[in-house]
Amino acid sequence: MCQTRCFHFNLTIIFVSLLGQWFECFLARLLIIPYQEGWIAIKDTVVEDETTGHVQVSLLFIPLLVGGFIRSHYILSLSFFIPSVVIERIIASIFIRTYEKHPRVYVSTSLLLISHLFSIFLSYQTMQWKYSYFQIIVTFILVLTITITIFACLYIYNSSVTRRLELQHRRYGYHFGKRFQAKENLRSLKMVRRITIVGVCGFLVAALFISLVASQLLPNYFHRISLQISEIVLNLNPLFIVPSVADRVPPWKNKLIDTMPKFIRKKYSCTRTVRPMDYRARRTVVEETNTYWTQYSNNW
């Protein structure tokens, strides 16, 4: 992703950070699975002193505690991903003329630092039972609702800027950097919209199966299957997010196909349909840029 440079550096860093956190989820799963599968009984981690009545926690409990903390941090970090991208695009809209010329690393660094500090604090509160999982879900829904509202406003704003510049350049000329940044914002927001749809659908599927188990609507022998499905959806979300996003970004799609095994790649190339492309889609980036600059010089 960093090599293809399809998006601004800050947006790429945030997206790579999201995918990199899957290893955090995988580590949490490895720590929790012995207790979840019953290989280590929870009662074995707590020892009660019969003489004093004090309860001592065994060292066997530490992996479960660490795994729960990491999983809480992972879930909360996902809820801060979309707000981080939206704020980054707001900053791009404010500096719409010069944002693409400068990396502005402090933007992505600050957003990731703040989001991780918040998620670590809330994860600690959860481990102390000051912040229940129900409150985590409510916080996730609240943040998501506010973010989607801001996202919609930002999308409408950049669409209007693009349309206005398209009309203005015919009579007065237009600022090339401003028009390019507005289109970049729209392209980035479309990618985030796709990630949001896939992520929310996965979250709803997992929540549905967990709710069915909690409400006792299914027979007992379906409970384990339902919990396994919810675990798969939550733990393997990159398997759903990456293909859906890469399908809309040709360089990422080509990189993804290249990483597949040879027989799958060959089968994919054989079954793939070739769609006719119009003239604008066939032009290279250099040719399109030269065309823009020629129009810009003529208008000037």
XYZ file of C-alpha atoms in Angstrom:
300
model
C 0.000 0.000 0.000
C 2.810 2.395 0.827
C 4.595 1.518 -2.430
C 1.612 2.128 -4.707
C 0.878 5.582 -3.200
C -2.735 5.558 -4.327
C -3.753 7.845 -1.474
C -2.169 10.530 0.653
C 0.547 9.391 3.047
C -1.539 10.133 6.151
C -4.525 8.162 4.896
C -2.301 5.218 3.943
C -0.695 5.165 7.395
C -4.110 5.114 9.101
C -5.324 2.311 6.856
C -2.143 0.241 7.370
C -2.512 0.753 11.119
C -6.053 -0.642 10.947
C -4.908 -3.794 9.146
C -1.846 -4.155 11.375
C -4.041 -4.324 14.450
C -5.395 -7.652 13.250
C -2.223 -9.209 14.674
C -3.231 -7.686 18.006
C -6.577 -9.466 17.719
C -4.809 -12.709 16.766
C -2.562 -12.469 19.841
C -5.586 -11.875 22.082
C -7.273 -14.919 20.574
C -4.234 -17.100 21.330
C -4.208 -15.925 24.954
C -7.951 -16.389 25.525
C -8.600 -19.649 23.665
C -7.276 -22.007 26.433
C -9.849 -20.563 28.854
C -12.571 -20.301 26.233
C -12.212 -23.947 25.203
C -11.967 -25.173 28.785
C -8.346 -26.308 28.636
C -7.689 -24.131 31.693
C -10.584 -23.847 34.128
C -11.326 -20.384 35.488
C -11.698 -21.787 38.995
C -8.080 -22.977 38.846
C -6.908 -19.365 38.544
C -8.465 -18.300 41.855
C -7.223 -19.669 45.185
C -9.031 -18.877 48.427
C -7.128 -18.929 51.699
C -9.354 -20.812 54.151
C -7.699 -19.299 57.228
C -7.882 -15.622 56.281
C -10.647 -15.775 53.664
C -8.547 -13.768 51.234
C -8.765 -14.579 47.549
C -5.493 -14.914 45.689
C -5.313 -14.874 41.930
C -3.003 -17.453 40.399
C -0.467 -16.629 37.712
C -2.600 -18.745 35.367
C -5.062 -15.843 35.280
C -2.557 -13.366 33.795
C -2.827 -14.541 30.132
C -6.624 -14.248 30.325
C -6.328 -10.759 31.810
C -3.829 -9.619 29.166
C -5.849 -11.202 26.352
C -9.039 -9.489 27.502
C -7.245 -6.139 27.677
C -5.800 -6.558 24.164
C -9.173 -7.578 22.720
C -10.910 -4.591 24.340
C -8.229 -2.292 22.916
C -8.666 -3.846 19.467
C -12.462 -3.388 19.452
C -12.236 0.185 20.725
C -9.481 1.049 18.235
C -11.742 -0.068 15.388
C -14.413 2.357 16.564
C -11.885 5.219 16.354
C -10.690 4.319 12.842
C -13.513 5.985 10.903
C -13.409 9.212 12.993
C -9.649 9.400 12.373
C -10.129 9.154 8.612
C -12.948 11.703 8.641
C -10.853 14.178 10.658
C -7.926 13.622 8.281
C -10.176 14.404 5.298
C -11.522 17.496 7.086
C -7.939 18.742 7.438
C -7.398 17.926 3.758
C -10.474 20.010 2.904
C -9.221 22.938 4.991
C -5.806 22.890 3.283
C -7.421 21.998 -0.020
C -4.920 23.907 -2.177
C -1.654 22.560 -0.760
C -2.461 19.382 1.204
C -1.201 16.933 -1.429
C 2.122 18.772 -1.791
C 3.230 18.105 1.794
C 3.150 14.806 3.741
C 2.145 16.462 7.052
C 3.078 13.363 9.029
C 1.984 15.032 12.266
C -1.661 14.655 11.188
C -1.707 10.848 11.050
C 0.668 10.571 14.021
C -1.524 12.776 16.218
C -4.744 11.025 15.202
C -3.337 7.549 15.851
C -1.762 8.615 19.144
C -4.983 10.181 20.453
C -7.155 7.249 19.338
C -4.832 4.693 20.947
C -4.624 6.668 24.191
C -8.425 6.795 24.377
C -8.779 3.094 23.570
C -6.112 2.108 26.136
C -7.817 4.200 28.827
C -11.250 2.728 28.056
C -9.778 -0.791 27.915
C -8.292 -0.299 31.377
C -11.653 0.951 32.628
C -13.272 -2.155 31.142
C -10.804 -4.452 32.903
C -11.666 -2.688 36.176
C -15.401 -3.260 35.505
C -15.939 0.502 35.420
C -16.886 0.288 31.762
C -19.029 -2.697 30.750
C -19.173 -4.313 27.325
C -22.681 -2.918 26.946
C -21.264 0.583 27.399
C -18.578 -0.252 24.825
C -21.285 -1.140 22.300
C -23.228 2.049 23.113
C -20.038 4.113 22.719
C -19.276 2.391 19.411
C -22.785 3.092 18.074
C -22.708 6.716 19.289
C -19.292 7.433 17.770
C -20.304 5.691 14.554
C -23.532 7.703 14.269
C -21.772 11.041 14.788
C -19.001 10.059 12.386
C -21.400 8.960 9.649
C -23.222 12.292 9.964
C -19.961 14.235 9.601
C -18.920 11.866 6.806
C -22.119 12.602 4.860
C -21.653 16.370 5.288
C -18.030 16.125 4.148
C -18.982 14.022 1.127
C -21.701 16.489 0.104
C -19.311 19.424 0.570
C -16.566 17.914 -1.611
C -19.114 16.891 -4.244
C -20.411 20.455 -4.404
C -16.852 21.834 -4.609
C -16.070 19.472 -7.492
C -19.240 20.387 -9.384
C -18.684 24.096 -8.801
C -15.104 23.932 -10.055
C -16.199 21.916 -13.093
C -18.610 24.713 -14.001
C -16.277 27.581 -13.146
C -13.323 26.407 -15.207
C -15.312 26.775 -18.421
C -15.643 30.513 -17.877
C -13.017 31.661 -15.413
C -10.495 28.838 -15.104
C -9.919 26.906 -11.900
C -7.259 26.138 -9.335
C -5.728 22.811 -10.340
C -4.652 21.841 -6.814
C -8.053 22.617 -5.329
C -9.893 20.574 -7.934
C -7.483 17.668 -7.570
C -7.821 17.685 -3.758
C -11.614 17.742 -3.934
C -11.564 14.686 -6.208
C -9.042 12.979 -3.912
C -11.338 13.592 -0.947
C -14.261 12.022 -2.794
C -12.175 9.005 -3.792
C -10.934 8.527 -0.228
C -14.411 8.919 1.239
C -15.756 6.302 -1.166
C -13.102 3.890 0.072
C -14.000 4.650 3.693
C -17.671 4.183 2.873
C -16.940 0.701 1.556
C -14.881 -0.175 4.643
C -17.667 1.130 6.880
C -20.348 -0.901 5.118
C -18.317 -4.119 5.295
C -17.301 -3.500 8.916
C -20.802 -2.604 10.103
C -22.295 -5.628 8.311
C -19.765 -7.893 10.013
C -20.460 -6.269 13.376
C -24.222 -6.736 12.917
C -23.801 -10.394 11.927
C -21.669 -11.078 15.013
C -24.096 -9.159 17.240
C -27.027 -11.118 15.778
C -25.535 -14.514 16.619
C -24.478 -13.367 20.093
C -27.998 -12.035 20.718
C -29.524 -15.349 19.602
C -27.343 -17.196 22.092
C -28.095 -14.734 24.898
C -31.859 -14.845 24.277
C -31.912 -18.678 24.241
C -33.916 -18.702 20.997
C -31.772 -21.441 19.474
C -31.367 -25.023 20.663
C -28.371 -25.648 22.893
C -26.417 -27.509 20.221
C -26.526 -24.349 18.020
C -24.986 -22.128 20.704
C -21.423 -23.235 20.050
C -21.838 -22.864 16.281
C -23.300 -19.362 16.703
C -20.449 -18.281 18.950
C -17.897 -19.712 16.517
C -19.461 -17.767 13.632
C -19.373 -14.522 15.635
C -15.724 -15.201 16.541
C -14.835 -15.809 12.892
C -16.517 -12.589 11.752
C -14.808 -10.481 14.434
C -11.364 -12.102 14.294
C -11.053 -12.464 10.518
C -12.506 -9.117 9.435
C -9.449 -8.278 7.218
C -10.447 -11.210 4.986
C -13.654 -9.301 4.203
C -12.316 -5.726 4.253
C -9.145 -6.081 2.152
C -10.707 -7.707 -0.964
C -13.669 -5.310 -0.950
C -11.356 -2.267 -0.815
C -8.673 -3.617 -3.160
C -11.316 -4.380 -5.786
C -11.867 -0.613 -6.235
C -8.177 0.360 -6.279
C -6.463 -1.191 -9.358
C -2.848 -1.085 -8.028
C -3.939 -2.715 -4.760
C -5.978 -5.256 -6.699
C -2.960 -6.207 -8.814
C -0.773 -6.520 -5.716
C -3.391 -8.707 -4.035
C -3.618 -10.987 -7.072
C 0.181 -11.276 -7.214
C 0.291 -12.538 -3.611
C -2.145 -15.370 -4.349
C -0.906 -18.905 -5.110
C -0.150 -19.555 -8.749
C -3.077 -21.891 -9.421
C -5.555 -19.450 -7.857
C -4.020 -16.530 -9.754
C -4.238 -18.463 -13.007
C -7.842 -19.425 -12.349
C -8.697 -15.841 -11.450
C -7.148 -14.500 -14.646
C -9.087 -17.079 -16.704
C -12.455 -16.364 -15.123
C -12.031 -12.621 -14.969
C -14.208 -10.708 -17.393
C -12.695 -7.932 -19.448
C -14.759 -4.789 -19.475
C -14.405 -2.216 -22.243
C -12.760 0.953 -21.036
C -13.457 4.398 -22.304
C -10.781 6.748 -23.519
C -10.357 8.574 -20.201
C -9.836 5.313 -18.308
C -7.186 4.108 -20.752
C -5.054 7.182 -20.507
C -2.043 7.050 -18.266
C -1.614 9.300 -15.270
C 1.064 11.324 -17.043
C -1.151 11.970 -20.069
C -4.075 12.993 -17.886
C -1.869 15.329 -15.857
C -0.467 16.915 -19.030
C -4.013 17.439 -20.311
C -5.020 19.186 -17.100
C -1.989 21.440 -17.190
C -2.592 22.285 -20.850
C -6.169 23.291 -20.051
C -4.933 25.229 -17.045
C -2.398 27.142 -19.188
C -5.010 27.920 -21.845
C -7.465 29.226 -19.255
C -4.729 31.273 -17.630
